[in-house]
PDB file of C-alpha atoms in Angstrom:
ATOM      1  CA  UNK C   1      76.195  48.714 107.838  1.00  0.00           C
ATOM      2  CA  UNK C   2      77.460  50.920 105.015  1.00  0.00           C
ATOM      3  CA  UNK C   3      76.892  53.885 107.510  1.00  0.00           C
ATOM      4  CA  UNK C   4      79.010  52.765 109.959  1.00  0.00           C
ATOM      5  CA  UNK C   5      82.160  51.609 107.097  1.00  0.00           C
ATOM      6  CA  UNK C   6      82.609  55.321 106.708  1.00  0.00           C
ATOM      7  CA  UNK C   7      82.292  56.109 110.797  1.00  0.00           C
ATOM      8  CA  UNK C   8      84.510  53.196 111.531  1.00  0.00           C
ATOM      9  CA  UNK C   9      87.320  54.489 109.026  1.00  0.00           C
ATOM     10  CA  UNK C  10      88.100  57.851 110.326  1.00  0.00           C
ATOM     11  CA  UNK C  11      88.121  56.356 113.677  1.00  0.00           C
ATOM     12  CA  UNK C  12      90.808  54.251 112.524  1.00  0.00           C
ATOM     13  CA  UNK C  13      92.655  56.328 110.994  1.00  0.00           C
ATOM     14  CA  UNK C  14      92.197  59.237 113.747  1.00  0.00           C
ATOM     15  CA  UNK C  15      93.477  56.567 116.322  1.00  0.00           C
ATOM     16  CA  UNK C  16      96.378  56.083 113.506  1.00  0.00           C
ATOM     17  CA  UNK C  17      97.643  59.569 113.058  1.00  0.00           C
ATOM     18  CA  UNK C  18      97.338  59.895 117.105  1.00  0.00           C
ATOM     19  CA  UNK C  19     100.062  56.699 117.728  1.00  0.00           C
ATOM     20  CA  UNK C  20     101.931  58.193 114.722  1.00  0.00           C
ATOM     21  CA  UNK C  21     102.441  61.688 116.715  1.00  0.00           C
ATOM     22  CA  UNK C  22     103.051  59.930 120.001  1.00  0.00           C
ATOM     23  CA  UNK C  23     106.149  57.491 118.714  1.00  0.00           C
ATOM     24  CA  UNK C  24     107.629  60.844 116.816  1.00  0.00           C
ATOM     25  CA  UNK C  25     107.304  62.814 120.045  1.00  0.00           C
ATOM     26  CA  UNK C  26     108.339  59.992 122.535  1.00  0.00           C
ATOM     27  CA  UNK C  27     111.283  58.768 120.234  1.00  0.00           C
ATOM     28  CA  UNK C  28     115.304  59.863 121.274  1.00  0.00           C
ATOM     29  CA  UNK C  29     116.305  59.726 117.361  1.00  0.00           C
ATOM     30  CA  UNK C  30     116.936  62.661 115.666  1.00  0.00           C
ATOM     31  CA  UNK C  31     116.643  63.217 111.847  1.00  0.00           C
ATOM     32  CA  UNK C  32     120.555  63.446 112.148  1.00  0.00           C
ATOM     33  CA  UNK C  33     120.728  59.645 113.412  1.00  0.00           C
ATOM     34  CA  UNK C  34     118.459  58.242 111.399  1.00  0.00           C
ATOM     35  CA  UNK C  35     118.811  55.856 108.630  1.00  0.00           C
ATOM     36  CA  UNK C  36     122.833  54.862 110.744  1.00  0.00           C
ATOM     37  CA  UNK C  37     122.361  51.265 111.567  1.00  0.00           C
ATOM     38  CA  UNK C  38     124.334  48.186 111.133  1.00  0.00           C
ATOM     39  CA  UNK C  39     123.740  48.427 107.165  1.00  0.00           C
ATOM     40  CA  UNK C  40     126.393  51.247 107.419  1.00  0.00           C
ATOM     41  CA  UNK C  41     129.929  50.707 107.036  1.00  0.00           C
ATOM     42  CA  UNK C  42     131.815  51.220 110.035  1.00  0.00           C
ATOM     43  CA  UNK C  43     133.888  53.822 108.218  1.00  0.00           C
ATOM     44  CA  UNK C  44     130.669  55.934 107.642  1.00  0.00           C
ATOM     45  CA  UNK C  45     129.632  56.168 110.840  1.00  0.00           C
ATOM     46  CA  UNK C  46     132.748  57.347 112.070  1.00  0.00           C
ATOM     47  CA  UNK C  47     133.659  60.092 109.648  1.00  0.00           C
ATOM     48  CA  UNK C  48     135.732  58.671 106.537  1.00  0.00           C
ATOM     49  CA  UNK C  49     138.115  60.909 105.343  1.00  0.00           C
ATOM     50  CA  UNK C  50     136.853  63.458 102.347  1.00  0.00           C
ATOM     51  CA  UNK C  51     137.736  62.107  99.122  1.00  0.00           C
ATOM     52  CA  UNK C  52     140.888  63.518  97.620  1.00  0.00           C
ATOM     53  CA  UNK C  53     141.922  64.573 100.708  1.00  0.00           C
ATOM     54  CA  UNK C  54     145.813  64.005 101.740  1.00  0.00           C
ATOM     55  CA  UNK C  55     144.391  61.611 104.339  1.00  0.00           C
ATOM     56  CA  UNK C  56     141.951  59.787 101.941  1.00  0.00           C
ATOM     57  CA  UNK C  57     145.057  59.186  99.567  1.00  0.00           C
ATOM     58  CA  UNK C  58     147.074  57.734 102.307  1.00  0.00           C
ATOM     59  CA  UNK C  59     144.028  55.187 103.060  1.00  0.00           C
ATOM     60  CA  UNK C  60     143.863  54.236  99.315  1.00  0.00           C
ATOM     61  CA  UNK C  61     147.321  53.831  99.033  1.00  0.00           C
ATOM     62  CA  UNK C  62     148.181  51.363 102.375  1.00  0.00           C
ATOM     63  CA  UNK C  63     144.370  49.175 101.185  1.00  0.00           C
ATOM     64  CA  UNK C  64     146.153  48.954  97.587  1.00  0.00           C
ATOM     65  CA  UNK C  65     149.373  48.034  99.033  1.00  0.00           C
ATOM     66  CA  UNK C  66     148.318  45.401 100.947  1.00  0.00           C
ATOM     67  CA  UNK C  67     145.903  43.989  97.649  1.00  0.00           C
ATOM     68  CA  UNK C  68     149.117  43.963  96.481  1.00  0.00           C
ATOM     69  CA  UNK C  69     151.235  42.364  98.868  1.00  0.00           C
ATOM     70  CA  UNK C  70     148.776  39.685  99.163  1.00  0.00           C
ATOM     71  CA  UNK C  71     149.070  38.870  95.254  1.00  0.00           C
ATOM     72  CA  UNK C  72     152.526  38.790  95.455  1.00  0.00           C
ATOM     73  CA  UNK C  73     152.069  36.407  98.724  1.00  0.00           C
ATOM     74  CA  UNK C  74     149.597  34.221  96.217  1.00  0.00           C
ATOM     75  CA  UNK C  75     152.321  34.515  92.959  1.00  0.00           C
ATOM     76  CA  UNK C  76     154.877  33.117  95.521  1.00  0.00           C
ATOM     77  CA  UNK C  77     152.751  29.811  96.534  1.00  0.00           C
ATOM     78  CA  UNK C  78     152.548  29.503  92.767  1.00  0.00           C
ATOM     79  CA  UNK C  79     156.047  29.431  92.570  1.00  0.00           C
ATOM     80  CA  UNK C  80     155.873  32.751  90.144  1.00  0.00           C
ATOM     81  CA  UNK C  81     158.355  35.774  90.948  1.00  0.00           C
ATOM     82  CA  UNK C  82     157.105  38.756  93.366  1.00  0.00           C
ATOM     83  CA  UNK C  83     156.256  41.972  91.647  1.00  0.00           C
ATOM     84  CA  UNK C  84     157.735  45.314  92.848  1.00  0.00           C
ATOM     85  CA  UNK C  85     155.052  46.562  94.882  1.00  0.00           C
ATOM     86  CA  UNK C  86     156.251  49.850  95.064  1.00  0.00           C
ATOM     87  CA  UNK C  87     156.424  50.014  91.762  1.00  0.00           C
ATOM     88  CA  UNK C  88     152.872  48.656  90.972  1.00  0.00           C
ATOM     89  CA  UNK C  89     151.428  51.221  93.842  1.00  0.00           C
ATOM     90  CA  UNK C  90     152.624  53.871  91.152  1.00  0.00           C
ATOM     91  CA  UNK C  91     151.591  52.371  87.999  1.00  0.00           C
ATOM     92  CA  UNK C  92     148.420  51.929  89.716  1.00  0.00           C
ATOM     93  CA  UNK C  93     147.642  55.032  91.236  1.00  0.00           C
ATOM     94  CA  UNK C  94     148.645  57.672  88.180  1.00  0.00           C
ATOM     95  CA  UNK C  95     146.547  59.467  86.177  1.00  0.00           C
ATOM     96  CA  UNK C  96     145.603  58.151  82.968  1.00  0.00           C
ATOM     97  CA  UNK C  97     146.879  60.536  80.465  1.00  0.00           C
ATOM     98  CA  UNK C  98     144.671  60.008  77.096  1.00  0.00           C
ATOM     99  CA  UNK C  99     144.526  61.899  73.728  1.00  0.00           C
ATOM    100  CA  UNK C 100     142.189  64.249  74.787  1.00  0.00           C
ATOM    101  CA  UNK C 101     144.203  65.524  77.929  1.00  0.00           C
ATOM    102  CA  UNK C 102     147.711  65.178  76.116  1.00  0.00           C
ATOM    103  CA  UNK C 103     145.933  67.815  73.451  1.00  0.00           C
ATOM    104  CA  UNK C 104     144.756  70.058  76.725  1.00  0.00           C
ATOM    105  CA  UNK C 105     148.007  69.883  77.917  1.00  0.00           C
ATOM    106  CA  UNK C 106     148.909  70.937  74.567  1.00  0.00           C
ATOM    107  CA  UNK C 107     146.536  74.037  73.914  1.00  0.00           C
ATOM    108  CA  UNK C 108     148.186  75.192  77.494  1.00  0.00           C
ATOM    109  CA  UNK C 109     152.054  75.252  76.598  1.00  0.00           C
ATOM    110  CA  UNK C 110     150.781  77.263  73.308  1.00  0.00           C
ATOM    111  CA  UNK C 111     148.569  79.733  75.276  1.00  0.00           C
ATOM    112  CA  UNK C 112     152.071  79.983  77.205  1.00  0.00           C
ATOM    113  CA  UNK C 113     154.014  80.417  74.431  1.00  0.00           C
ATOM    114  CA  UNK C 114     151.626  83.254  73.459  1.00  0.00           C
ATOM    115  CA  UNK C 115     152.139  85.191  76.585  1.00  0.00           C
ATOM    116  CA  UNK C 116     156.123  84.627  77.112  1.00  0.00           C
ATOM    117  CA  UNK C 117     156.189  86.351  73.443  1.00  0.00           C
ATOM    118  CA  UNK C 118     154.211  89.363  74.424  1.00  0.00           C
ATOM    119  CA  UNK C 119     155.966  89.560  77.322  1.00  0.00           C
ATOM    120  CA  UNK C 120     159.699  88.891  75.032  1.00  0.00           C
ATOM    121  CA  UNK C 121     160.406  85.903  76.714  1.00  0.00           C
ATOM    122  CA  UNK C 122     161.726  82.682  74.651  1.00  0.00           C
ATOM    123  CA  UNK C 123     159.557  80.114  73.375  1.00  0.00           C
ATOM    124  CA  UNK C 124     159.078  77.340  75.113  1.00  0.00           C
ATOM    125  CA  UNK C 125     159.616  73.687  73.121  1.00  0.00           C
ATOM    126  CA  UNK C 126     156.271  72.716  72.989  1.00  0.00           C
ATOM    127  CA  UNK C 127     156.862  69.019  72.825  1.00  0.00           C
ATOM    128  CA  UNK C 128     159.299  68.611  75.801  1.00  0.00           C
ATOM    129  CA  UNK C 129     157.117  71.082  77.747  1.00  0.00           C
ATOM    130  CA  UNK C 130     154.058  68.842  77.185  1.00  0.00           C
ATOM    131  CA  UNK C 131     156.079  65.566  78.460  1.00  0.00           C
ATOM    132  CA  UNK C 132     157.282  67.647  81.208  1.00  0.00           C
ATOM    133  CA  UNK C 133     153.812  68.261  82.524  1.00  0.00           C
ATOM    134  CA  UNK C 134     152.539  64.995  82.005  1.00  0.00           C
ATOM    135  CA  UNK C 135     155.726  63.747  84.030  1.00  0.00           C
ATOM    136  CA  UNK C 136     154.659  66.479  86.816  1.00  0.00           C
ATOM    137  CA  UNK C 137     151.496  64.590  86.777  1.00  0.00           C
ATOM    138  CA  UNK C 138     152.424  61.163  86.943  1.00  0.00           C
ATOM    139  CA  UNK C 139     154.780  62.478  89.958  1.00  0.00           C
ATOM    140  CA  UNK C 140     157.250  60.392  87.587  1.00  0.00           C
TER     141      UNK C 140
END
């Protein structure tokens, strides 16, 4: 009986490998469709935008302004005023501008400085500059 266990399990798993090779051969999916099923989001499937792109920051924006829209929609059943959503579509979507960057920003306008006086240009005013570039970023 113990004879035959061994004989019996290679047969099995012969048999095994042999269906394994047939459904790989006989199957139409390709390693490029597979794993795309209704678990997906439709958006994946199709080709979403790259992220960053000009198209991608479109999307963003029109999904946050109608989040927004719809609160104001909710703040008016409450009987609350509408916020500007124009206005909240801006606050929302520019950059944080922390310490750390404000002191990059910083190191830049001196390194700026630096060259404009080797080359005998003017200083800059380092303050002003800085809140100039952090306006540039905030598209402010």
């Amino acid at each position: 009986m113990q004879a035959a266990f061994g004989t019996v399990l290679w047969i099995v798993c012969a048999v095994g490998i042999v269906c394994a090779l047939a459904a790989l051969v006989t199957s139409r999916q390709t390693w490029d469709e597979y794993g795309k099923s209704r678990l997906l989001l439709d958006r994946e499937l199709a080709g979403a935008p790259r992220p960053g792109s000009a198209s991608a920051l479109v999307e963003r924006d029109t999904e946050i302004r109608q989040m927004l829209e719809a609160r104001n929609a909710r703040r008016l059943r409450r009987g609350q005023p509408p916020l500007d959503v124009e206005l909240e579509l801006r606050r929302l979507t520019a950059p944080q501008i922390d310490s750390e960057l404000r002191a990059e920003i910083r190191d830049l306008v001196v390194a700026r400085n630096h060259r404009r006086a080797r080359q005998g240009k003017p200083p800059l005013d380092v303050e002003r500059e800085v809140e100039r570039q952090i306006a540039d970023l905030s598209g402010l």
